Coordinates of C-alpha atoms in Angstrom, one line a residue:
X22 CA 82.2 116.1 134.5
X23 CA 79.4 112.7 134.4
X24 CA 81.2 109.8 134.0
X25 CA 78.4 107.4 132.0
X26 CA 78.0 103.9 131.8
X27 CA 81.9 103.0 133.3
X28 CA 82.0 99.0 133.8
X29 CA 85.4 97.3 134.2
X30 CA 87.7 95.9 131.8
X31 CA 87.5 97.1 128.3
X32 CA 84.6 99.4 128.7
X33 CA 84.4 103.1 127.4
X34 CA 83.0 106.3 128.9
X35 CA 81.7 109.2 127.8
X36 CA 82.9 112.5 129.2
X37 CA 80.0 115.5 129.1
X38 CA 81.1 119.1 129.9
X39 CA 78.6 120.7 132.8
X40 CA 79.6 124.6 132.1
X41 CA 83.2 125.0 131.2
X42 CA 85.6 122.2 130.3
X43 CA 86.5 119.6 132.9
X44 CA 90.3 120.0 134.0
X45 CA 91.5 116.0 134.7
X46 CA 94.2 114.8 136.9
X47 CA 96.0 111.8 135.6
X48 CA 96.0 110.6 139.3
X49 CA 92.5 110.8 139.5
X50 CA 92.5 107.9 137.5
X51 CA 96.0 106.4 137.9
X52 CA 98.9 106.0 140.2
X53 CA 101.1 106.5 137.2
X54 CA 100.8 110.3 136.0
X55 CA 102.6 110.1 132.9
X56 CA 100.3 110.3 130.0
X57 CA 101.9 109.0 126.8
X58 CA 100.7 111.0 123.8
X59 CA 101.3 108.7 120.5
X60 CA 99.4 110.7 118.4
X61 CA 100.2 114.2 118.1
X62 CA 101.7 117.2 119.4
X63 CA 102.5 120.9 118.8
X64 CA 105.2 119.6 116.9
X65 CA 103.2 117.4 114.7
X66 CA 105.0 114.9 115.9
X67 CA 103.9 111.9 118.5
X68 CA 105.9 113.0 121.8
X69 CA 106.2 111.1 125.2
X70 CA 106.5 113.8 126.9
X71 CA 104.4 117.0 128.0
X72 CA 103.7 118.9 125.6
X73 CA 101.1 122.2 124.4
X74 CA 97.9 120.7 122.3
X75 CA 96.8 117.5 121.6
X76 CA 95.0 116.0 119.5
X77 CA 94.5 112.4 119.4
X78 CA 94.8 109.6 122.4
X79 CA 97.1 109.7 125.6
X80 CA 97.3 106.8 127.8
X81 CA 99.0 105.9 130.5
X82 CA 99.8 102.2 132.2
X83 CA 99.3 101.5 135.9
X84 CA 98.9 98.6 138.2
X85 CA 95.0 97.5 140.0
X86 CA 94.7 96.7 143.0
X87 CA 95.3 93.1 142.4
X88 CA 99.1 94.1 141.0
X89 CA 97.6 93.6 137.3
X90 CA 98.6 96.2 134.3
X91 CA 95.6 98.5 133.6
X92 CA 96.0 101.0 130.7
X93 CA 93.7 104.3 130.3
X94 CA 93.2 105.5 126.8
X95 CA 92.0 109.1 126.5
X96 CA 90.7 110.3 123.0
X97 CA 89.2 113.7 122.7
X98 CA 86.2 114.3 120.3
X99 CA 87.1 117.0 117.5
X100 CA 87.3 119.7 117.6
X101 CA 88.2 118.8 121.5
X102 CA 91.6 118.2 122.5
X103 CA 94.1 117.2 125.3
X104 CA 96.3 120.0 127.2
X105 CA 99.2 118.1 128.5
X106 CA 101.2 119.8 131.5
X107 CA 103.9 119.3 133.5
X108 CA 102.9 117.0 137.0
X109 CA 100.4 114.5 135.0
X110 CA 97.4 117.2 134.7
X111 CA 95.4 116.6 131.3
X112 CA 93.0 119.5 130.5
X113 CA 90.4 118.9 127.9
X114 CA 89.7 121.8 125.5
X115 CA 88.4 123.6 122.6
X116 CA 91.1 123.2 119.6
X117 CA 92.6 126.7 118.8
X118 CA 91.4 126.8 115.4
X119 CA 87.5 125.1 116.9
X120 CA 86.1 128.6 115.2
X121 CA 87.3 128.2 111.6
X122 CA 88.9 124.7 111.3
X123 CA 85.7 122.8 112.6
X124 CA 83.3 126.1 111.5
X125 CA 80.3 123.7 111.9
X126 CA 81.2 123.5 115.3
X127 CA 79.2 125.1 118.2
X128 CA 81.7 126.6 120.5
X129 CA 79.0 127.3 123.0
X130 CA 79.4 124.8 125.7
X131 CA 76.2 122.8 126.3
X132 CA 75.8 120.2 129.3
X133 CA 75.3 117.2 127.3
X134 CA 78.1 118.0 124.8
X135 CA 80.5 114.8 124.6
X136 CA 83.9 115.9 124.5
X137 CA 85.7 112.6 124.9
X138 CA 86.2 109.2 125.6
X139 CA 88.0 107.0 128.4
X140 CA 88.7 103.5 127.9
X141 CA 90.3 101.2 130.8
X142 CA 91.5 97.5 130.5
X143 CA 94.5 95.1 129.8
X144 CA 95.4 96.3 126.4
X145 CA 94.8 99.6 125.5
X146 CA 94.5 98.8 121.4
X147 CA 91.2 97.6 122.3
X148 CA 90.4 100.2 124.2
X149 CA 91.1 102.2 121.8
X150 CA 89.6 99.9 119.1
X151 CA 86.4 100.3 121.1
X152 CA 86.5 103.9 121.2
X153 CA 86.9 104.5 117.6
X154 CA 83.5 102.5 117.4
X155 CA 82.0 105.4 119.7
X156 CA 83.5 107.7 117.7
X157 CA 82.3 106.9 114.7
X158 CA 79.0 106.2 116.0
X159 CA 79.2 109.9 117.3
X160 CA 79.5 111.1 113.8
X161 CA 77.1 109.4 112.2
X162 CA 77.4 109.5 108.4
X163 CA 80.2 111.6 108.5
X164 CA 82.6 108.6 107.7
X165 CA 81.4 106.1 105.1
X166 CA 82.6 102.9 106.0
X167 CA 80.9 100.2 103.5
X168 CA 80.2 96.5 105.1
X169 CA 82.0 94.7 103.0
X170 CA 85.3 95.0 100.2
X171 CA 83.9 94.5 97.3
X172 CA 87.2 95.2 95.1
X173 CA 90.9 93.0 95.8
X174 CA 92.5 93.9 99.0
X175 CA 95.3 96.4 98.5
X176 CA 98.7 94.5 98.5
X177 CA 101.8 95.1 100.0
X178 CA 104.3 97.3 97.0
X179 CA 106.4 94.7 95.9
X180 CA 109.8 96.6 96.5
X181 CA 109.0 96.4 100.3
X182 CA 110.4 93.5 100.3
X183 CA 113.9 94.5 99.4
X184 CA 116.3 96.5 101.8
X185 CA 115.6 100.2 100.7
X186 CA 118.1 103.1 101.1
X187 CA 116.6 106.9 101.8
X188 CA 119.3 109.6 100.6
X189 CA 118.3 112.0 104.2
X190 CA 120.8 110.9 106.8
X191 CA 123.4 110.0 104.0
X192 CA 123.1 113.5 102.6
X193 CA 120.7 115.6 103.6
X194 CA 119.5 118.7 101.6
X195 CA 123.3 118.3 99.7
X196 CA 121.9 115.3 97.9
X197 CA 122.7 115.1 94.2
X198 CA 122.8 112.9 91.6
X199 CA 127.0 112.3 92.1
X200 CA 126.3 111.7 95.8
X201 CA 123.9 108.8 94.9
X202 CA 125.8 107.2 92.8
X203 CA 128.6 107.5 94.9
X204 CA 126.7 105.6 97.3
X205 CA 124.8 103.0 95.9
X206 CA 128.7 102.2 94.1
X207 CA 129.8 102.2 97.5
X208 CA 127.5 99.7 98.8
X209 CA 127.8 98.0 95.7
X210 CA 131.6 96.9 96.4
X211 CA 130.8 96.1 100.1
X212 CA 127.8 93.2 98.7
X213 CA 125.3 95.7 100.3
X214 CA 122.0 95.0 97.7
X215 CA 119.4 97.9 97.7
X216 CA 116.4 96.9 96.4
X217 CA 114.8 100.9 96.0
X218 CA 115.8 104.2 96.9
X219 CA 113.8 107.1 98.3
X220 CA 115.8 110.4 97.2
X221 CA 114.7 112.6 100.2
X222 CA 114.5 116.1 100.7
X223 CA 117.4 118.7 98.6
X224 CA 116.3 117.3 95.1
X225 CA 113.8 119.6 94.1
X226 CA 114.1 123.3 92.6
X227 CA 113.3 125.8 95.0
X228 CA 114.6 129.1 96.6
X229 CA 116.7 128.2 99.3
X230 CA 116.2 131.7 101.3
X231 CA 111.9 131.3 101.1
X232 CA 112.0 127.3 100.8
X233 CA 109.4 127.3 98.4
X234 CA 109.1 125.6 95.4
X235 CA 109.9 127.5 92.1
X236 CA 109.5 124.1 89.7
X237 CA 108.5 120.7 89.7
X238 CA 111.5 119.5 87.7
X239 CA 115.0 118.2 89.1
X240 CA 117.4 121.4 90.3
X241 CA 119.4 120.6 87.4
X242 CA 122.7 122.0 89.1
X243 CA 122.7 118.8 91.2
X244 CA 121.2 115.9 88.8
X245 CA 121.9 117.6 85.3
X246 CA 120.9 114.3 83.6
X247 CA 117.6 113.8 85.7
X248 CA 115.8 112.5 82.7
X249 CA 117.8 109.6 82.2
X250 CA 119.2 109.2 86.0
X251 CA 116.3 106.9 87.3
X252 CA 116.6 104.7 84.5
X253 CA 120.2 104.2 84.7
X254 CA 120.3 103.7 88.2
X255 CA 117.7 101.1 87.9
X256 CA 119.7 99.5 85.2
X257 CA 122.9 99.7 86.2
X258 CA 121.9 98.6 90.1
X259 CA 119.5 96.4 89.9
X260 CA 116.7 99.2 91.8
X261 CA 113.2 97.8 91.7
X262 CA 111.6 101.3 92.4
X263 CA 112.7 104.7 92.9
X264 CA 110.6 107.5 95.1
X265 CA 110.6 111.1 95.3
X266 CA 110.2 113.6 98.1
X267 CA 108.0 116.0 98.9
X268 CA 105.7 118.5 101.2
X269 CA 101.7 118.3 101.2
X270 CA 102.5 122.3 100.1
X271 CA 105.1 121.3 97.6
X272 CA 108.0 122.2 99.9
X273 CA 108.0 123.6 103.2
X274 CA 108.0 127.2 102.5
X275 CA 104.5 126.6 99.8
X276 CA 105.4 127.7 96.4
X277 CA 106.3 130.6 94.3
X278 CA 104.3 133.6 93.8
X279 CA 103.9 132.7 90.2
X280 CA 102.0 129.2 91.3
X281 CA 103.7 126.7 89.0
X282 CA 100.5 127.3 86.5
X283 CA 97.6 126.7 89.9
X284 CA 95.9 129.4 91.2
X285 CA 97.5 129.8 94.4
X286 CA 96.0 131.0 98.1
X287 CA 98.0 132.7 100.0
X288 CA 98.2 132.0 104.2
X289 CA 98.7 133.3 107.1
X290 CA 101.3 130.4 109.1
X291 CA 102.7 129.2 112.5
X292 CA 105.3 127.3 112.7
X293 CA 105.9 125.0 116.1
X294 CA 107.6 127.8 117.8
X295 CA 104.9 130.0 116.8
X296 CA 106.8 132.2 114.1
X297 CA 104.2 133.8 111.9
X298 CA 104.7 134.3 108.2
X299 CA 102.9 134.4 105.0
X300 CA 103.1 131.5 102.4
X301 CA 101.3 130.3 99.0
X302 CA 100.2 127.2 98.4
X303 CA 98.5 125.7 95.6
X304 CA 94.3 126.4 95.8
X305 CA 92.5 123.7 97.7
X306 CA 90.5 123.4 94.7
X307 CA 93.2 122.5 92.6
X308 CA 94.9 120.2 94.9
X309 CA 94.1 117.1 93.2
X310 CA 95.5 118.2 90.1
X311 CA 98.3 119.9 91.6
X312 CA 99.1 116.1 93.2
X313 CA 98.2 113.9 90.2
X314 CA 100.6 116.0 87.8
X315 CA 103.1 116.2 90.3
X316 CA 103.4 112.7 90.4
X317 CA 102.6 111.8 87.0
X318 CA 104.8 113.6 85.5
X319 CA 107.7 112.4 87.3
X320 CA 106.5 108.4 86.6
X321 CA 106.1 108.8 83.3
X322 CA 109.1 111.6 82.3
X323 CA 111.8 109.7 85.2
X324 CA 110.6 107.0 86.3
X325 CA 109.8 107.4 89.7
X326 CA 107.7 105.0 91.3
X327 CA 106.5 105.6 95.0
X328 CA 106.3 109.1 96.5
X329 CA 107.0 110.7 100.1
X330 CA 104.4 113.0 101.7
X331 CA 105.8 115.1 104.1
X332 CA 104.2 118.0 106.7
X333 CA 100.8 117.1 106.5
X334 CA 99.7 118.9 109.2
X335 CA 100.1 121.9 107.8
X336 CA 96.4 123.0 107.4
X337 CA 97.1 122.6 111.5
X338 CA 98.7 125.9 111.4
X339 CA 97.6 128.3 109.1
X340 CA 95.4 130.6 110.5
X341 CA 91.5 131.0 109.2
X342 CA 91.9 127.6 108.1
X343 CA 88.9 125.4 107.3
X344 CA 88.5 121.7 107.0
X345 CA 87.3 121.2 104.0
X346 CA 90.2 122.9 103.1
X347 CA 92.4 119.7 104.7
X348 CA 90.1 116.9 103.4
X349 CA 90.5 118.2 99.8
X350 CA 94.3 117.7 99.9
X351 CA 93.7 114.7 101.7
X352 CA 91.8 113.7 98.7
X353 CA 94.1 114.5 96.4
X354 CA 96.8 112.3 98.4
X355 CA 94.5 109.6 98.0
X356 CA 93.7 110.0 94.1
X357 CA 97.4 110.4 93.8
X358 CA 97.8 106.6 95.7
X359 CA 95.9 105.2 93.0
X360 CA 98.8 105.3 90.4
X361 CA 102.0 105.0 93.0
X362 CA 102.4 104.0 96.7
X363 CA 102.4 106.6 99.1
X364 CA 103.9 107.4 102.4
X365 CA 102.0 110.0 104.6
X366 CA 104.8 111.6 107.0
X367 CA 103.8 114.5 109.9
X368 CA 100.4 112.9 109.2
X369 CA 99.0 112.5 112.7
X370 CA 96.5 115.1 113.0
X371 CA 92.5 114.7 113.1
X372 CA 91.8 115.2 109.5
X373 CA 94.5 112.4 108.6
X374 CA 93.6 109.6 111.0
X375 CA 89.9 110.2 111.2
X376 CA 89.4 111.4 107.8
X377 CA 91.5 109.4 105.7
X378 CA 92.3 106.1 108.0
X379 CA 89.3 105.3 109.0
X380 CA 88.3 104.9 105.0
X381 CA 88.3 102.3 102.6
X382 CA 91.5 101.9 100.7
X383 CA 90.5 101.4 97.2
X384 CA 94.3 102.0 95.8
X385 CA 96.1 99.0 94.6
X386 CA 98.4 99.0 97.6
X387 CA 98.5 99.6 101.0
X388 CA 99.2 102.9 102.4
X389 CA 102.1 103.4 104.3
X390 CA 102.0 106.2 107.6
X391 CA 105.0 107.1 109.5
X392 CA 104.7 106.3 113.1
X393 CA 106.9 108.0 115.0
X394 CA 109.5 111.7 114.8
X395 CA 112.6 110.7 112.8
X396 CA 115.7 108.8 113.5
X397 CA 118.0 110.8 115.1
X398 CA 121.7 109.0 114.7
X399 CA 123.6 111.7 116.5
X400 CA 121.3 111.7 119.8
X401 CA 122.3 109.1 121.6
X402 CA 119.5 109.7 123.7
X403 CA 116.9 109.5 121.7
X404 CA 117.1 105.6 120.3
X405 CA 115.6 103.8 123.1
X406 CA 112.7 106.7 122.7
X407 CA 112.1 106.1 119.1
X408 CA 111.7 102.4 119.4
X409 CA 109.6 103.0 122.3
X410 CA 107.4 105.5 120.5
X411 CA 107.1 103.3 117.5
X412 CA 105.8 100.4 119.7
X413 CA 102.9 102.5 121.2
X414 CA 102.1 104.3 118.5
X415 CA 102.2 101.0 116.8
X416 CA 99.8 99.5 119.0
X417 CA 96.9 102.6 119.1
X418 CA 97.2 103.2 115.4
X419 CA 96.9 99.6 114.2
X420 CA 93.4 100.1 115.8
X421 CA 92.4 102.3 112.9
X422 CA 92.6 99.3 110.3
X423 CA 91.3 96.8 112.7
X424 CA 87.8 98.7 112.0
X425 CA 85.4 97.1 109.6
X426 CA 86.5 97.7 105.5
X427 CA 89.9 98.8 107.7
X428 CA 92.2 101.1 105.3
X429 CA 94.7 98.7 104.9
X430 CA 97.8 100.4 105.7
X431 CA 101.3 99.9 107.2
X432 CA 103.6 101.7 109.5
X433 CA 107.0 103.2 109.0
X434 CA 109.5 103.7 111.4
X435 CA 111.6 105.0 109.5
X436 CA 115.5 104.5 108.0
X437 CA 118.5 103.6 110.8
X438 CA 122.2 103.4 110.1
X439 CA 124.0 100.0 110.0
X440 CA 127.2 101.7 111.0
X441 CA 126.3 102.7 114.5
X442 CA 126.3 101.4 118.1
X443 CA 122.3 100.9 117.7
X444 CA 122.2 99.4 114.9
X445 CA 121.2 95.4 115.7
X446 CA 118.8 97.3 118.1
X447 CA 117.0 99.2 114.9
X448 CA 117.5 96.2 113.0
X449 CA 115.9 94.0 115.0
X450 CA 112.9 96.4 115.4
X451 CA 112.1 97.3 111.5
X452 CA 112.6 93.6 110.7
X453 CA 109.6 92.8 112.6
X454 CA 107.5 96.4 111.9
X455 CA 105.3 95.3 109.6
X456 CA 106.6 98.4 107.2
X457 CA 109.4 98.7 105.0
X458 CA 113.3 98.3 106.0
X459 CA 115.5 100.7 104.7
X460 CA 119.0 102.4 105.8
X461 CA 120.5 105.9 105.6
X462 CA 124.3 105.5 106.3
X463 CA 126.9 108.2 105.6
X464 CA 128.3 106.8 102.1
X465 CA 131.3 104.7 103.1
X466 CA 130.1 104.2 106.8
X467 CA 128.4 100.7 106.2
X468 CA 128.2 97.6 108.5
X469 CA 127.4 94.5 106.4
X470 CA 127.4 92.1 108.8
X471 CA 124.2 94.1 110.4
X472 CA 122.7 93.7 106.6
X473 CA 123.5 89.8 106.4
X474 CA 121.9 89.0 109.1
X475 CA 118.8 91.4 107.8
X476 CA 118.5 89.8 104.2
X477 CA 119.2 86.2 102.2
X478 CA 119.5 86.0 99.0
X479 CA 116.5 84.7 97.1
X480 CA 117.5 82.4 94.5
X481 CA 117.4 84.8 91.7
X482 CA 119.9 87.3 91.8
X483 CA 118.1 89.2 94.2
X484 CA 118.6 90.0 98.1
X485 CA 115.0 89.9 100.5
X486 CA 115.0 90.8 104.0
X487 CA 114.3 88.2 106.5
X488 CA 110.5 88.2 107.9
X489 CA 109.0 86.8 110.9
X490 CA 107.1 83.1 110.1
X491 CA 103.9 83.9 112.1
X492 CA 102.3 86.9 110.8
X493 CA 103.6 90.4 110.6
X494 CA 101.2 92.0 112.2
X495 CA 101.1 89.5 115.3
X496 CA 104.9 89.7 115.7
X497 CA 104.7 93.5 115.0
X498 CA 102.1 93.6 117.9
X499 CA 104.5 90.9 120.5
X500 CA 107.4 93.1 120.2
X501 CA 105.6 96.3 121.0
X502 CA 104.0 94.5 124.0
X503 CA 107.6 93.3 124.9
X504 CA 108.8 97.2 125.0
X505 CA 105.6 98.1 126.8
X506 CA 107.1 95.5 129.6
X507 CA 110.2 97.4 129.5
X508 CA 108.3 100.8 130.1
X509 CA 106.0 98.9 132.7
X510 CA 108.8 97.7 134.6
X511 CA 111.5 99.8 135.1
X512 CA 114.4 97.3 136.3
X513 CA 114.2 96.6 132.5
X514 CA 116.4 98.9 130.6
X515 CA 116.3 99.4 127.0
X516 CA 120.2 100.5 126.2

């Protein structure tokens, strides 16, 4: 390994291979040897903890000499990635699908290949701001990022600022269209004002032994009146939007055999456990289509305003799988932004954050990425980690929009229940996100008090939740620097 043209704070090197890939101890660099991964893992998921493949940015916080906090930001170069093990040891090496994912790729090591880049200094999102400017300087006209916006900004969706209610921890897959309206009547009585609902995964039609898709309609078992349920829901409660569910694939098993009228492909698949099986998914060609009539249909026939993008990493693990194959269905998310806001969820994967992120948003609104794995209300172990998570992710990924024509996006961290121990804590921390504020409580199990102090009403019949004064993203950024303190000094405990 050469380390090239290392100078102090806020500098970036390039690491070259010499024969095989380097193999990097994390106390070779720092005292601390816990890498933080807040990008991606085997899992799909951003994990602080060690874990198989991965491929984005690890960092890790330690103190210089002079007792000051230094962070390292790591960031392989596709199709390069980090090999997290046990101890702090970070080996850098060829992604598993480098021969047929990245095809163009020349596995053949060569001295002056550039696998990487290290950044050191104070604050590691401009260390990693200053590697994505390597990185896209390393791929040259690869990613087309004009000088200038010359079309409006993309906004904010308007129902973002409303407390929204996702249907996934109230009622997972058993969701139907009683169990909805059992709930939003619920929180109806208690003054509880939802402002949109997200009706999460269980509404669709599909084969509950394959898990793939047999329809793009309602299951009309649980909402028999889906053409008219949206609009009486809105009516009746006062919803400013309504958003649908669903997998990059279509569900998470692809679709049927029959291809719901697409020519289908079908794929060899590994799951995170590395189960093999065999699925169909809609053609890569037809992706775009497949996405635009998915959602089309569903704005114009129910109503449905916003959509949910879930397992995007899937081209990640099918086998033979080529890139171009990724970027198309990345397209076809993006052409399906133009006429409803999106949410990309199990997004962080190469294709997603360098393909799509580091684009122009030409959509009307902003995009909106998921930063973290989900909120877990039954593990009690795993709240202080999922605010923590958020917060570095938060930090790193923010980088991508600071970028000249940045995407213009925000970050979700997801739903939390009102009615639980954590709750202020979760309040407190999607209040100041930047990203939209919305609950999941077991019907019946609701805490009001937690949602007065969240929301005012706004002089017009309508409830808004509270928002920092100074800017979003500044706050956003304070509070993750504030849990960073916590992680950096260990006498602070998050409970």
């Amino acid at each position: 390994m050469i380390w090239i043209g290392f100078c102090a704070i806020q500098r970036v090197c390039c690491l070259y291979t010499q024969c095989q890939c380097p193999h990097l101890k994390a106390q070779s660099i720092a005292t601390c040897s816990r890498w933080l991964d807040p990008a991606f893992s085997s899992t799909t998921w951003p994990t602080h903890t060690c874990g198989k493949e991965v491929y984005a940015a690890v960092w890790t916080p330690f103190s210089n000499e002079f007792g000051l906090a230094v962070f390292s930001v790591l960031v392989p170069l596709a199709p390069y990635v980090l090999d997290l093990q046990p101890g702090g040891a970070v080996s850098i090496v060829l992604s598993k699908t480098a021969g047929s994912f990245w095809p163009c790729f020349d596995t053949r090591q060569r001295e002056d290949a550039c696998f990487g880049f290290l950044a050191l200094g104070a604050d590691p999102v401009l260390g990693f701001d200053a590697i994505l400017c390597c990185f896209k300087e390393s791929l040259g006209s690869k990613i087309n990022v004009p000088p200038m916006r010359l079309i409006k900004p993309p906004a904010d969706p308007e129902y973002l600022a409303y407390l929204g209610w996702c249907t996934w921890n109230s009622c997972y897959r058993n969701v139907s269209q009683d169990s909805i309206e059992h709930g939003l009547k619920e929180m109806q009585v208690r003054g509880i004002q939802i402002g949109w609902l997200l009706i999460d995964d269980g509404w669709q039609g599909v084969d509950d032994n394959s898990l793939r898709l047999e329809s793009l309609e309602f299951n009309h078992f649980k909402f028999p009146s889906a053409e008219t349920f949206i609009d009486s829901i809105n009516r009746r409660y006062g919803l400013k939007s309504v958003g649908l569910w669903h997998t990059l694939a279509g569900y998470w098993g692809g679709v049927s055999s029959a291809g719901l009228g697409y020519p289908i492909m079908q794929v060899q698949h590994f799951d995170s456990s590395e189960q093999r099986g065999t699925m169909n998914i809609v053609h890569p060609s037809s992706a775009s289509s497949f996405q635009n009539e998915y959602h089309k249909s569903k704005q114009k026939t129910l109503g449905a305003c916003m959509f949910k993008i879930d397992d995007q990493s899937i081209w990640e693990r099918v086998d033979g799988a080529q890139v171009d194959s990724a970027k198309q269905y990345q397209d076809a998310v993006m052409d399906a932004s133009f006429s409803s806001p999106t949410i990309w969820c199990m997004a962080h994967n190469l294709v997603v954050l360098y393909y799509t992120f580091l684009r122009v948003n030409l959509s009307p609104w902003k995009w909106m990425l998921r930063s973290s794995d989900d909120y877990f209300p039954d593990a009690s172990n795993s709240h202080a980690w999922h605010i923590l998570s958020n917060s570095f992710n938060s930090l790193l990924l923010s980088a991508l929009d600071s970028q000249p024509g940045g995407s213009g996006f925000l970050l979700d961290w997801d739903m939390f229940q009102t009615d639980h121990e954590f709750a202020e804590y979760h309040a407190i921390a999607r209040a100041i996100s930047n990203g939209p504020v919305y609950i999941s409580d077991l019907i019946g199990h609701h805490d009001s008090r937690i949602v007065d102090r969240l929301c005012c009403a706004d002089g017009r019949g309508n409830s808004q939740f509270l928002q920092p004064k100074k800017k979003k993203k500044k706050a956003a950024y304070d509070i993750c620097q504030l849990f960073i303190n916590c992680f950096m000094h260990p006498s602070i405990v998050l409970t």
